[in-house]
Amino acid sequence: MGKKLTWVIWGLSASCLSLPVLASALGTSLASNGIDALKLHQPPYNLIGRKIAIGQVEIGRPGMFGWDKTVSKNRAISPVAVFLRNGPAKSNSGVDPHAYNVAGVMVSTDKGLPGVAPGARLYSSAVGSMKNMGQPEECLSAQHVALQNNGDVRAINFSFGEPLNRDPRPEAVLDGNALLTLCIDWSSRVHDVVYAIAGNQGKGGIPIPTDNFNGVNVAFSSRRGGIFNKVDVSNLAGTNQGVNQRLAGKEFNTGERRAITLVAPGSNIPVLNPDRKQNKVTGTSFAAPHVTATVALLQELGDRQLRTKQPNWSADSRHHQVMKAVLLNSADKIQDSGDGLRLGMTRTLIDKQNKDWLASDAYQNPKIPLDSQMGTGHLNAFRAYQQFSPGQWQPSAAIPAIGWDYRTVDAGASVEYALANPLKRKSFVAITLTWDRLVELDDQNKNQQYDAGEIFSDRGLNNLDLYLVKANAKNSDAGTVCSSISQIDSVEHIFCPVPATGNYKIRVQFPQQVNEGTQPYSLAWWTVPNN
């Protein structure tokens, strides 16, 4: 036995953890070399996802203690409920080690290999054999999970997808119009849930529904020098140009829209198998659940703040657009040198060609908000906490250095947020704006639910733009310091240095109406005041 010591995990004092077990927990992707979630499990944060419902949709499902014999000796991963599509699961049927491993990344209560959110409530649906099942059944499964916990599920994990060659559309491409992709974008809005989607990888891949607009598509990182800081080589490059040209049209979004929004650990991740033996797994399948479960940690914080009636908190904290903006804006890009000018970021993430964010077209071109391989950077749960915890700030008064907001903007108008303090010269500013593509259900039987045979209609994406401007700038052209002005994405993202110490404001603009005349959006910002 190793020497006993007291260490706090999942908010509980666990003096029974021996040194080897502690080392095992710290060696996982949850430690500071990964997403830094273990810190949030401990005081003073005590965030483990208590009472927060999250979901999982896959071909199979994890076993449930007391229901499936395969896990009769293993209580470490215990879903609240398991389903076969949109009905109850059959005992001892459809249990799948892959789904069990994915669930473990999210909710494992094993002391040596805890999940990101060991206190969260997991609802898991198996789509079933792919021979007879397709996108309608996958949509039904996702909807069924979204409706659990009295319709209050905050995030759903997709560690699977559909190959294009199974899509029934003639000459199918990744244009956002596959049934399952439309379903994800519809459900994101209607059920207000974050969908974390495993990004496509490999030469056949699972590209549908990675052409969604409203979810978060996740690529996976591997370790260099013990730190998860490189986009793993087996991730597919994310654009039609350059690398992997031979796969163009097969695995890539049509046009210029990027597929990846965030990177999370996914190489050699230690997990428990159903028989309690330790296993190491690799792929975007295991990166996505890091994101899903991080939402549970943040939502536990949000609900705690609401319950205790903290100032600058409202039920807006539950919106999926807010979670997306917070996760994307707090991602690690370039390691801070200790002076705080790079927002305290903990690592420099590099792509498959060993280039960092500052060498990317996303950094240099205001029309490109996301890097094709890195999205906005690497998931960092603790930084996401730092982004979320200052609360919601309205444009009617000056805003603090870090915060977020959720509101609406009218077509042809703009909303301005004046920063309370001057920004420091050469410090970086991170700002993220998120909103939804509008997908509606052609609800033939008027039951307000998707039924097999029904279709979705894509009403398009309103165009919003994002600016950092000098505080005294009166019109949209004058005083712009940085901008993100994509015409095709549902995200705008600014990461740029401040040219001179002074007062600045953030502007959200709605220049081009495609569907409704009022657009809900979320904004997250992180700046360095010149104190």
Short mmCIF file of C-alpha atoms in Angstrom, two decimals:
data_model
loop_
_atom_site.label_atom_id
_atom_site.label_comp_id
_atom_site.label_asym_id
_atom_site.label_seq_id
_atom_site.Cartn_x
_atom_site.Cartn_y
_atom_site.Cartn_z
CA MET A 1 0.00 0.00 0.00
CA GLY A 2 1.18 3.52 -0.71
CA LYS A 3 1.30 6.10 2.03
CA LYS A 4 -2.20 7.36 3.00
CA LEU A 5 -3.04 11.01 2.54
CA THR A 6 -6.08 13.22 2.55
CA TRP A 7 -7.10 14.63 -0.80
CA VAL A 8 -10.41 16.11 -1.79
CA ILE A 9 -12.09 14.84 -4.93
CA TRP A 10 -15.69 15.33 -6.16
CA GLY A 11 -16.14 17.68 -3.19
CA LEU A 12 -15.70 14.81 -0.70
CA SER A 13 -12.75 14.31 1.61
CA ALA A 14 -11.20 10.98 0.63
CA SER A 15 -8.48 10.04 3.08
CA CYS A 16 -8.48 6.51 1.68
CA LEU A 17 -6.76 7.58 -1.55
CA SER A 18 -3.28 6.10 -1.66
CA LEU A 19 -0.42 7.81 -3.50
CA PRO A 20 -0.58 5.46 -6.54
CA VAL A 21 -4.32 6.15 -6.91
CA LEU A 22 -3.78 9.89 -6.61
CA ALA A 23 -1.01 9.74 -9.21
CA SER A 24 -3.38 7.81 -11.47
CA ALA A 25 -6.08 10.50 -11.19
CA LEU A 26 -3.58 13.30 -11.77
CA GLY A 27 -2.22 11.46 -14.81
CA THR A 28 -5.56 11.63 -16.63
CA SER A 29 -6.76 14.27 -19.06
CA LEU A 30 -8.61 15.96 -16.17
CA ALA A 31 -5.43 17.35 -14.61
CA SER A 32 -3.73 20.65 -15.47
CA ASN A 33 -1.94 19.01 -18.43
CA GLY A 34 -5.39 18.31 -19.93
CA ILE A 35 -8.57 20.30 -19.25
CA ASP A 36 -7.78 21.21 -15.60
CA ALA A 37 -11.12 19.93 -14.28
CA LEU A 38 -9.78 18.21 -11.14
CA LYS A 39 -9.19 21.67 -9.66
CA LEU A 40 -12.93 22.37 -9.96
CA HIS A 41 -13.81 19.16 -8.10
CA GLN A 42 -12.03 20.47 -5.01
CA PRO A 43 -12.66 23.36 -2.60
CA PRO A 44 -13.38 26.18 -2.91
CA TYR A 45 -15.18 25.30 -6.16
CA ASN A 46 -16.73 21.91 -5.31
CA LEU A 47 -18.14 21.44 -8.81
CA ILE A 48 -18.84 17.87 -9.91
CA GLY A 49 -22.03 18.42 -11.96
CA ARG A 50 -24.51 17.62 -9.16
CA LYS A 51 -28.15 17.40 -10.34
CA ILE A 52 -27.19 18.47 -13.88
CA ALA A 53 -28.60 16.18 -16.59
CA ILE A 54 -26.46 15.36 -19.62
CA GLY A 55 -27.09 12.90 -22.43
CA GLN A 56 -25.39 10.40 -24.70
CA VAL A 57 -26.47 9.01 -28.07
CA GLU A 58 -24.51 6.20 -29.73
CA ILE A 59 -25.03 2.95 -31.62
CA GLY A 60 -24.79 1.09 -28.28
CA ARG A 61 -25.11 2.17 -24.67
CA PRO A 62 -23.26 1.81 -21.37
CA GLY A 63 -24.42 -0.93 -19.04
CA MET A 64 -26.54 0.05 -16.04
CA PHE A 65 -25.93 -1.48 -12.61
CA GLY A 66 -28.84 -3.72 -11.59
CA TRP A 67 -30.07 -3.91 -15.20
CA ASP A 68 -27.20 -5.44 -17.16
CA LYS A 69 -25.10 -8.42 -16.08
CA THR A 70 -21.95 -7.13 -17.80
CA VAL A 71 -21.57 -4.44 -15.13
CA SER A 72 -22.83 -6.42 -12.13
CA LYS A 73 -19.49 -5.94 -10.36
CA ASN A 74 -18.94 -2.37 -11.43
CA ARG A 75 -20.83 0.63 -10.07
CA ALA A 76 -18.28 3.23 -11.22
CA ILE A 77 -20.43 4.32 -14.17
CA SER A 78 -24.12 4.43 -13.46
CA PRO A 79 -26.49 6.13 -15.91
CA VAL A 80 -29.79 7.40 -14.48
CA ALA A 81 -31.66 5.79 -17.36
CA VAL A 82 -30.87 3.88 -20.55
CA PHE A 83 -32.95 3.64 -23.71
CA LEU A 84 -33.21 1.90 -27.05
CA ARG A 85 -33.95 4.82 -29.36
CA ASN A 86 -37.07 6.45 -27.89
CA GLY A 87 -38.18 3.55 -25.69
CA PRO A 88 -36.82 1.68 -22.68
CA ALA A 89 -33.64 -0.39 -23.16
CA LYS A 90 -33.84 -4.16 -23.02
CA SER A 91 -31.89 -5.73 -20.18
CA ASN A 92 -28.50 -7.16 -21.28
CA SER A 93 -29.04 -5.93 -24.85
CA GLY A 94 -27.20 -3.21 -26.76
CA VAL A 95 -24.49 -2.82 -24.09
CA ASP A 96 -21.34 -1.58 -25.77
CA PRO A 97 -17.79 -1.10 -24.39
CA HIS A 98 -17.24 2.03 -26.55
CA ALA A 99 -20.34 3.70 -25.11
CA TYR A 100 -19.23 2.62 -21.62
CA ASN A 101 -15.78 4.19 -22.13
CA VAL A 102 -17.36 7.44 -23.39
CA ALA A 103 -19.75 7.53 -20.42
CA GLY A 104 -16.77 6.99 -18.11
CA VAL A 105 -15.02 10.12 -19.41
CA MET A 106 -18.16 12.03 -18.36
CA VAL A 107 -19.48 10.51 -15.14
CA SER A 108 -17.15 7.83 -13.73
CA THR A 109 -17.09 7.87 -9.91
CA ASP A 110 -14.02 5.63 -9.76
CA LYS A 111 -11.51 7.24 -7.40
CA GLY A 112 -8.50 6.48 -9.60
CA LEU A 113 -10.21 7.40 -12.88
CA PRO A 114 -12.93 9.95 -12.15
CA GLY A 115 -15.06 11.43 -14.92
CA VAL A 116 -15.11 15.14 -15.70
CA ALA A 117 -18.50 15.48 -13.95
CA PRO A 118 -18.88 12.51 -11.58
CA GLY A 119 -21.99 14.03 -10.01
CA ALA A 120 -23.92 14.56 -13.25
CA ARG A 121 -27.06 12.60 -14.21
CA LEU A 122 -26.44 10.68 -17.45
CA TYR A 123 -29.24 9.61 -19.79
CA SER A 124 -28.06 7.32 -22.59
CA SER A 125 -29.82 6.06 -25.71
CA ALA A 126 -28.64 3.34 -28.09
CA VAL A 127 -29.73 3.77 -31.70
CA GLY A 128 -29.23 0.04 -32.29
CA SER A 129 -27.92 -1.95 -35.24
CA MET A 130 -27.00 0.28 -38.17
CA LYS A 131 -28.36 -2.24 -40.70
CA ASN A 132 -31.96 -1.14 -40.31
CA MET A 133 -31.42 2.20 -38.61
CA GLY A 134 -30.64 5.57 -40.11
CA GLN A 135 -30.90 9.28 -39.47
CA PRO A 136 -34.63 9.30 -38.53
CA GLU A 137 -33.93 6.82 -35.69
CA GLU A 138 -30.85 8.80 -34.64
CA CYS A 139 -32.93 11.98 -34.50
CA LEU A 140 -35.63 10.21 -32.46
CA SER A 141 -32.95 9.01 -30.02
CA ALA A 142 -31.47 12.50 -29.62
CA GLN A 143 -34.91 14.04 -29.10
CA HIS A 144 -35.83 11.37 -26.53
CA VAL A 145 -32.67 12.10 -24.52
CA ALA A 146 -33.25 15.88 -24.77
CA LEU A 147 -36.73 15.44 -23.24
CA GLN A 148 -35.48 13.55 -20.13
CA ASN A 149 -35.17 15.07 -16.65
CA ASN A 150 -38.45 16.94 -17.25
CA GLY A 151 -37.03 18.42 -20.45
CA ASP A 152 -33.99 19.84 -18.65
CA VAL A 153 -30.91 18.25 -20.23
CA ARG A 154 -28.06 20.73 -20.64
CA ALA A 155 -25.70 18.91 -23.04
CA ILE A 156 -25.79 15.78 -25.23
CA ASN A 157 -22.75 13.84 -26.42
CA PHE A 158 -22.51 12.41 -29.95
CA SER A 159 -19.50 10.09 -30.22
CA PHE A 160 -20.72 8.66 -33.49
CA GLY A 161 -22.08 9.88 -36.79
CA GLU A 162 -23.30 8.91 -40.23
CA PRO A 163 -21.09 8.32 -43.29
CA LEU A 164 -22.11 10.27 -46.38
CA ASN A 165 -22.49 7.06 -48.39
CA ARG A 166 -25.48 6.12 -46.21
CA ASP A 167 -27.24 9.45 -46.71
CA PRO A 168 -30.32 8.95 -48.94
CA ARG A 169 -29.92 12.30 -50.73
CA PRO A 170 -28.58 12.02 -54.30
CA GLU A 171 -24.92 13.21 -54.49
CA ALA A 172 -24.98 13.92 -50.74
CA VAL A 173 -22.50 16.53 -49.48
CA LEU A 174 -21.83 18.23 -46.14
CA ASP A 175 -24.03 21.26 -46.75
CA GLY A 176 -25.92 21.24 -43.45
CA ASN A 177 -29.02 19.65 -45.00
CA ALA A 178 -28.76 16.01 -43.95
CA LEU A 179 -31.77 15.08 -41.79
CA LEU A 180 -29.63 14.38 -38.70
CA THR A 181 -27.73 17.68 -39.07
CA LEU A 182 -30.99 19.63 -39.37
CA CYS A 183 -32.32 17.68 -36.37
CA ILE A 184 -29.29 18.66 -34.23
CA ASP A 185 -29.66 22.34 -35.10
CA TRP A 186 -33.41 22.23 -34.47
CA SER A 187 -33.03 20.41 -31.14
CA SER A 188 -30.23 22.75 -29.99
CA ARG A 189 -32.66 25.65 -30.23
CA VAL A 190 -35.97 24.04 -29.28
CA HIS A 191 -34.63 21.94 -26.36
CA ASP A 192 -31.89 24.49 -25.51
CA VAL A 193 -29.14 21.88 -25.28
CA VAL A 194 -25.42 21.93 -26.17
CA TYR A 195 -24.59 19.17 -28.66
CA ALA A 196 -20.93 18.12 -28.45
CA ILE A 197 -20.17 16.27 -31.70
CA ALA A 198 -17.11 14.11 -32.30
CA GLY A 199 -15.36 15.67 -35.30
CA ASN A 200 -14.88 13.52 -38.36
CA GLN A 201 -11.64 11.56 -38.60
CA GLY A 202 -10.10 8.97 -40.88
CA LYS A 203 -10.68 8.21 -44.54
CA GLY A 204 -14.32 7.22 -44.39
CA GLY A 205 -15.22 9.04 -41.25
CA ILE A 206 -18.49 9.96 -39.63
CA PRO A 207 -19.02 13.40 -41.12
CA ILE A 208 -22.79 13.76 -40.55
CA PRO A 209 -23.71 15.76 -38.37
CA THR A 210 -20.38 17.65 -38.22
CA ASP A 211 -21.83 20.13 -40.73
CA ASN A 212 -24.13 21.48 -37.99
CA PHE A 213 -24.19 25.19 -37.10
CA ASN A 214 -25.52 25.22 -33.53
CA GLY A 215 -23.45 22.52 -31.80
CA VAL A 216 -19.77 22.23 -30.88
CA ASN A 217 -17.60 20.00 -33.11
CA VAL A 218 -14.61 18.59 -31.28
CA ALA A 219 -11.19 17.55 -32.63
CA PHE A 220 -8.74 15.67 -30.40
CA SER A 221 -5.33 16.49 -29.00
CA SER A 222 -2.38 14.33 -28.05
CA ARG A 223 0.39 14.90 -25.52
CA ARG A 224 3.80 16.42 -26.18
CA GLY A 225 6.04 16.53 -23.13
CA GLY A 226 3.11 15.27 -21.07
CA ILE A 227 0.79 18.15 -22.03
CA PHE A 228 -2.22 17.87 -24.36
CA ASN A 229 -1.18 20.60 -26.78
CA LYS A 230 -1.09 19.20 -30.33
CA VAL A 231 -3.92 18.43 -32.73
CA ASP A 232 -3.49 14.68 -33.20
CA VAL A 233 -2.26 13.66 -36.63
CA SER A 234 -5.20 11.35 -37.24
CA ASN A 235 -7.71 14.21 -37.12
CA LEU A 236 -8.78 15.02 -40.64
CA ALA A 237 -7.52 18.40 -41.87
CA GLY A 238 -10.49 20.69 -41.90
CA THR A 239 -10.64 22.47 -45.25
CA ASN A 240 -10.96 21.60 -48.91
CA GLN A 241 -7.60 23.20 -49.63
CA GLY A 242 -4.09 21.80 -49.18
CA VAL A 243 -3.66 18.76 -46.98
CA ASN A 244 -5.85 15.76 -47.86
CA GLN A 245 -7.00 17.31 -51.12
CA ARG A 246 -7.84 13.79 -52.33
CA LEU A 247 -10.64 13.60 -49.77
CA ALA A 248 -12.20 16.89 -50.82
CA GLY A 249 -15.95 16.76 -51.21
CA LYS A 250 -16.18 13.63 -49.12
CA GLU A 251 -15.33 14.71 -45.60
CA PHE A 252 -15.46 18.49 -45.76
CA ASN A 253 -18.15 21.13 -45.44
CA THR A 254 -19.17 22.64 -48.74
CA GLY A 255 -17.83 26.15 -49.28
CA GLU A 256 -15.46 27.76 -46.80
CA ARG A 257 -17.21 26.92 -43.51
CA ARG A 258 -14.94 25.23 -40.97
CA ALA A 259 -15.98 22.00 -39.25
CA ILE A 260 -14.05 22.17 -35.95
CA THR A 261 -14.96 24.51 -33.09
CA LEU A 262 -12.85 23.20 -30.20
CA VAL A 263 -10.04 20.74 -29.36
CA ALA A 264 -10.07 18.41 -26.33
CA PRO A 265 -7.88 15.52 -25.12
CA GLY A 266 -8.42 12.29 -27.06
CA SER A 267 -5.17 10.33 -27.33
CA ASN A 268 -4.36 7.45 -24.97
CA ILE A 269 -7.10 8.41 -22.52
CA PRO A 270 -7.21 5.96 -19.58
CA VAL A 271 -10.75 4.63 -19.03
CA LEU A 272 -12.45 1.73 -17.28
CA ASN A 273 -13.93 -1.16 -19.25
CA PRO A 274 -17.18 -2.77 -18.06
CA ASP A 275 -15.12 -5.54 -16.36
CA ARG A 276 -13.27 -2.83 -14.35
CA LYS A 277 -10.02 -3.40 -16.22
CA GLN A 278 -8.21 -0.23 -17.25
CA ASN A 279 -8.00 0.55 -20.96
CA LYS A 280 -6.49 3.33 -23.08
CA VAL A 281 -8.59 4.79 -25.87
CA THR A 282 -7.97 7.27 -28.69
CA GLY A 283 -10.16 9.34 -31.00
CA THR A 284 -12.57 12.26 -31.20
CA SER A 285 -15.10 9.92 -29.54
CA PHE A 286 -13.27 10.57 -26.29
CA ALA A 287 -12.62 14.28 -26.84
CA ALA A 288 -16.31 15.20 -27.23
CA PRO A 289 -17.36 13.88 -23.75
CA HIS A 290 -14.75 16.16 -22.13
CA VAL A 291 -16.76 19.06 -23.57
CA THR A 292 -20.20 17.62 -22.71
CA ALA A 293 -19.25 17.04 -19.07
CA THR A 294 -17.53 20.42 -18.71
CA VAL A 295 -20.95 21.94 -19.46
CA ALA A 296 -22.28 20.03 -16.43
CA LEU A 297 -19.62 21.58 -14.16
CA LEU A 298 -20.43 25.09 -15.42
CA GLN A 299 -24.16 24.52 -15.14
CA GLU A 300 -23.83 23.37 -11.54
CA LEU A 301 -22.12 26.71 -10.85
CA GLY A 302 -24.84 28.62 -12.72
CA ASP A 303 -27.66 26.89 -10.86
CA ARG A 304 -25.87 27.48 -7.53
CA GLN A 305 -25.61 31.21 -8.32
CA LEU A 306 -29.30 31.35 -9.26
CA ARG A 307 -30.36 29.45 -6.14
CA THR A 308 -28.44 31.84 -3.88
CA LYS A 309 -29.71 34.86 -5.86
CA GLN A 310 -26.29 36.22 -6.74
CA PRO A 311 -26.18 39.58 -8.56
CA ASN A 312 -25.53 39.50 -12.32
CA TRP A 313 -27.06 36.03 -12.70
CA SER A 314 -30.23 35.02 -14.50
CA ALA A 315 -31.69 31.91 -16.08
CA ASP A 316 -29.94 33.07 -19.27
CA SER A 317 -26.93 31.18 -17.85
CA ARG A 318 -28.64 27.95 -18.95
CA HIS A 319 -28.77 28.78 -22.66
CA HIS A 320 -26.74 26.62 -25.04
CA GLN A 321 -25.46 29.70 -26.89
CA VAL A 322 -24.00 31.01 -23.61
CA MET A 323 -22.22 27.71 -22.93
CA LYS A 324 -20.85 27.65 -26.47
CA ALA A 325 -19.56 31.23 -26.23
CA VAL A 326 -17.98 30.57 -22.81
CA LEU A 327 -16.25 27.35 -23.91
CA LEU A 328 -14.94 28.83 -27.15
CA ASN A 329 -13.80 32.13 -25.67
CA SER A 330 -11.91 30.53 -22.76
CA ALA A 331 -10.02 28.01 -24.91
CA ASP A 332 -6.22 27.93 -24.71
CA LYS A 333 -4.33 29.24 -27.77
CA ILE A 334 -0.94 30.75 -26.88
CA GLN A 335 0.75 30.19 -23.52
CA ASP A 336 0.92 33.28 -21.33
CA SER A 337 4.46 34.32 -20.41
CA GLY A 338 3.43 35.24 -16.86
CA ASP A 339 2.55 38.91 -17.45
CA GLY A 340 -1.13 38.15 -18.10
CA LEU A 341 -1.08 39.78 -21.53
CA ARG A 342 -2.18 36.52 -23.14
CA LEU A 343 -5.09 36.13 -20.73
CA GLY A 344 -3.30 33.61 -18.49
CA MET A 345 -3.53 30.86 -21.13
CA THR A 346 -1.81 27.67 -19.99
CA ARG A 347 -0.52 26.14 -23.24
CA THR A 348 0.35 26.85 -26.84
CA LEU A 349 -1.75 24.59 -29.04
CA ILE A 350 -0.23 23.57 -32.38
CA ASP A 351 -1.84 22.01 -35.42
CA LYS A 352 -0.67 18.98 -37.40
CA GLN A 353 1.86 21.11 -39.27
CA ASN A 354 3.22 22.43 -35.91
CA LYS A 355 1.77 25.91 -36.51
CA ASP A 356 0.18 27.85 -33.68
CA TRP A 357 -2.86 30.15 -33.67
CA LEU A 358 -0.82 33.27 -34.53
CA ALA A 359 0.23 31.60 -37.80
CA SER A 360 -3.36 30.70 -38.74
CA ASP A 361 -5.59 32.31 -41.34
CA ALA A 362 -8.22 32.66 -38.60
CA TYR A 363 -5.86 35.04 -36.74
CA GLN A 364 -5.01 37.03 -39.85
CA ASN A 365 -8.33 37.19 -41.73
CA PRO A 366 -11.39 38.80 -40.06
CA LYS A 367 -13.70 36.79 -42.35
CA ILE A 368 -12.45 33.50 -40.83
CA PRO A 369 -13.48 33.02 -37.17
CA LEU A 370 -12.31 29.41 -36.70
CA ASP A 371 -9.03 27.68 -37.48
CA SER A 372 -9.66 24.64 -39.69
CA GLN A 373 -7.92 22.25 -37.25
CA MET A 374 -8.03 24.04 -33.91
CA GLY A 375 -11.37 25.87 -33.91
CA THR A 376 -10.82 28.58 -31.26
CA GLY A 377 -8.31 26.46 -29.29
CA HIS A 378 -8.04 23.80 -26.59
CA LEU A 379 -10.76 23.15 -24.00
CA ASN A 380 -9.78 24.33 -20.51
CA ALA A 381 -12.51 23.68 -17.92
CA PHE A 382 -10.92 25.89 -15.27
CA ARG A 383 -10.56 28.81 -17.67
CA ALA A 384 -14.18 28.23 -18.72
CA TYR A 385 -15.09 28.61 -15.03
CA GLN A 386 -13.10 31.86 -14.92
CA GLN A 387 -14.95 33.06 -18.04
CA PHE A 388 -18.41 32.11 -16.73
CA SER A 389 -18.18 32.99 -13.02
CA PRO A 390 -18.11 36.84 -13.33
CA GLY A 391 -21.72 36.54 -14.53
CA GLN A 392 -23.97 38.32 -17.02
CA TRP A 393 -23.49 41.99 -17.85
CA GLN A 394 -25.85 44.18 -19.82
CA PRO A 395 -24.89 46.83 -22.37
CA SER A 396 -26.82 49.51 -20.45
CA ALA A 397 -23.87 50.00 -18.05
CA ALA A 398 -20.08 49.65 -18.33
CA ILE A 399 -18.93 46.03 -18.28
CA PRO A 400 -16.05 44.40 -16.34
CA ALA A 401 -12.91 42.91 -17.93
CA ILE A 402 -14.38 39.38 -18.11
CA GLY A 403 -18.01 38.34 -18.50
CA TRP A 404 -20.83 37.24 -20.79
CA ASP A 405 -24.30 38.26 -21.93
CA TYR A 406 -27.36 36.86 -23.67
CA ARG A 407 -29.88 39.07 -25.44
CA THR A 408 -31.30 40.01 -28.84
CA VAL A 409 -30.33 42.42 -31.59
CA ASP A 410 -32.65 43.80 -34.29
CA ALA A 411 -31.90 43.73 -38.02
CA GLY A 412 -30.00 46.80 -39.14
CA ALA A 413 -29.12 47.71 -35.54
CA SER A 414 -26.18 47.15 -33.21
CA VAL A 415 -25.58 46.64 -29.47
CA GLU A 416 -22.56 48.22 -27.80
CA TYR A 417 -20.77 47.19 -24.60
CA ALA A 418 -18.40 49.79 -23.11
CA LEU A 419 -15.57 48.30 -21.06
CA ALA A 420 -15.37 49.97 -17.63
CA ASN A 421 -11.57 50.16 -17.52
CA PRO A 422 -8.95 51.08 -20.13
CA LEU A 423 -7.29 48.09 -21.79
CA LYS A 424 -3.57 47.51 -21.50
CA ARG A 425 -1.36 48.04 -24.55
CA LYS A 426 -0.17 44.78 -26.17
CA SER A 427 -2.61 42.73 -24.08
CA PHE A 428 -4.83 40.33 -26.03
CA VAL A 429 -8.60 40.54 -26.21
CA ALA A 430 -10.76 37.42 -26.70
CA ILE A 431 -14.41 37.91 -27.71
CA THR A 432 -16.84 35.28 -28.99
CA LEU A 433 -20.32 35.78 -30.43
CA THR A 434 -22.65 32.80 -30.98
CA TRP A 435 -26.15 32.48 -32.44
CA ASP A 436 -28.28 29.83 -34.13
CA ARG A 437 -29.15 28.83 -37.64
CA LEU A 438 -32.95 28.73 -37.72
CA VAL A 439 -34.19 25.19 -38.47
CA GLU A 440 -37.90 24.47 -38.06
CA LEU A 441 -39.85 21.21 -37.92
CA ASP A 442 -42.61 20.54 -40.44
CA ASP A 443 -44.77 19.14 -37.65
CA GLN A 444 -47.47 17.32 -39.58
CA ASN A 445 -49.38 15.89 -36.61
CA LYS A 446 -48.88 19.07 -34.49
CA ASN A 447 -47.53 17.17 -31.46
CA GLN A 448 -44.51 19.52 -31.18
CA GLN A 449 -42.15 16.58 -31.57
CA TYR A 450 -40.22 15.05 -34.44
CA ASP A 451 -41.79 11.83 -35.73
CA ALA A 452 -40.27 9.47 -38.31
CA GLY A 453 -41.29 10.65 -41.77
CA GLU A 454 -41.42 14.33 -40.85
CA ILE A 455 -38.93 16.78 -42.30
CA PHE A 456 -37.10 19.93 -41.19
CA SER A 457 -36.84 23.20 -43.08
CA ASP A 458 -33.67 25.29 -43.07
CA ARG A 459 -34.61 28.96 -42.80
CA GLY A 460 -30.99 30.00 -42.96
CA LEU A 461 -28.60 32.00 -40.84
CA ASN A 462 -28.90 35.68 -40.02
CA ASN A 463 -25.55 37.45 -40.43
CA LEU A 464 -24.08 39.06 -37.29
CA ASP A 465 -20.69 40.79 -37.04
CA LEU A 466 -18.41 41.53 -34.09
CA TYR A 467 -16.08 44.49 -33.51
CA LEU A 468 -13.67 45.86 -30.93
CA VAL A 469 -13.70 49.64 -31.38
CA LYS A 470 -12.29 52.71 -29.66
CA ALA A 471 -14.73 54.00 -27.06
CA ASN A 472 -15.25 57.35 -28.82
CA ALA A 473 -16.00 55.80 -32.24
CA LYS A 474 -19.44 56.86 -33.42
CA ASN A 475 -20.06 54.87 -36.60
CA SER A 476 -19.25 51.33 -37.72
CA ASP A 477 -16.28 52.28 -39.89
CA ALA A 478 -14.39 54.55 -37.53
CA GLY A 479 -12.18 53.37 -34.71
CA THR A 480 -12.31 49.63 -35.45
CA VAL A 481 -9.37 47.85 -33.84
CA CYS A 482 -10.33 44.23 -34.63
CA SER A 483 -13.31 42.57 -36.23
CA SER A 484 -14.84 39.19 -37.03
CA ILE A 485 -17.12 39.49 -40.03
CA SER A 486 -17.77 36.03 -41.47
CA GLN A 487 -20.82 35.86 -43.72
CA ILE A 488 -21.24 32.08 -43.43
CA ASP A 489 -20.64 31.06 -39.79
CA SER A 490 -22.83 31.09 -36.67
CA VAL A 491 -19.78 32.13 -34.63
CA GLU A 492 -17.68 35.28 -34.68
CA HIS A 493 -14.40 35.21 -32.76
CA ILE A 494 -11.83 37.91 -32.07
CA PHE A 495 -8.36 37.26 -30.61
CA CYS A 496 -6.16 40.28 -31.12
CA PRO A 497 -3.67 42.57 -29.36
CA VAL A 498 -4.65 46.02 -28.11
CA PRO A 499 -2.62 48.63 -30.06
CA ALA A 500 -2.59 51.33 -27.38
CA THR A 501 -3.71 51.71 -23.77
CA GLY A 502 -7.15 53.31 -23.81
CA ASN A 503 -10.90 52.89 -23.57
CA TYR A 504 -12.67 50.44 -25.86
CA LYS A 505 -16.09 48.98 -26.50
CA ILE A 506 -17.47 45.80 -28.07
CA ARG A 507 -20.03 46.12 -30.86
CA VAL A 508 -22.45 43.40 -32.00
CA GLN A 509 -23.98 44.29 -35.36
CA PHE A 510 -26.85 42.70 -37.36
CA PRO A 511 -26.22 43.87 -40.96
CA GLN A 512 -28.03 41.20 -42.94
CA GLN A 513 -31.43 39.63 -42.20
CA VAL A 514 -32.11 36.16 -43.66
CA ASN A 515 -35.00 34.95 -41.49
CA GLU A 516 -36.42 36.65 -38.36
CA GLY A 517 -35.89 40.37 -37.74
CA THR A 518 -34.77 39.85 -34.13
CA GLN A 519 -31.81 37.56 -33.41
CA PRO A 520 -30.96 36.07 -29.98
CA TYR A 521 -27.21 35.83 -29.39
CA SER A 522 -24.63 35.22 -26.69
CA LEU A 523 -21.42 37.16 -26.15
CA ALA A 524 -18.39 36.28 -24.02
CA TRP A 525 -15.34 38.52 -23.52
CA TRP A 526 -11.97 38.35 -21.75
CA THR A 527 -9.73 41.43 -21.58
CA VAL A 528 -6.83 42.80 -19.54
CA PRO A 529 -7.55 46.10 -17.74
CA ASN A 530 -4.76 48.65 -17.32
CA ASN A 531 -4.87 48.84 -13.53
#
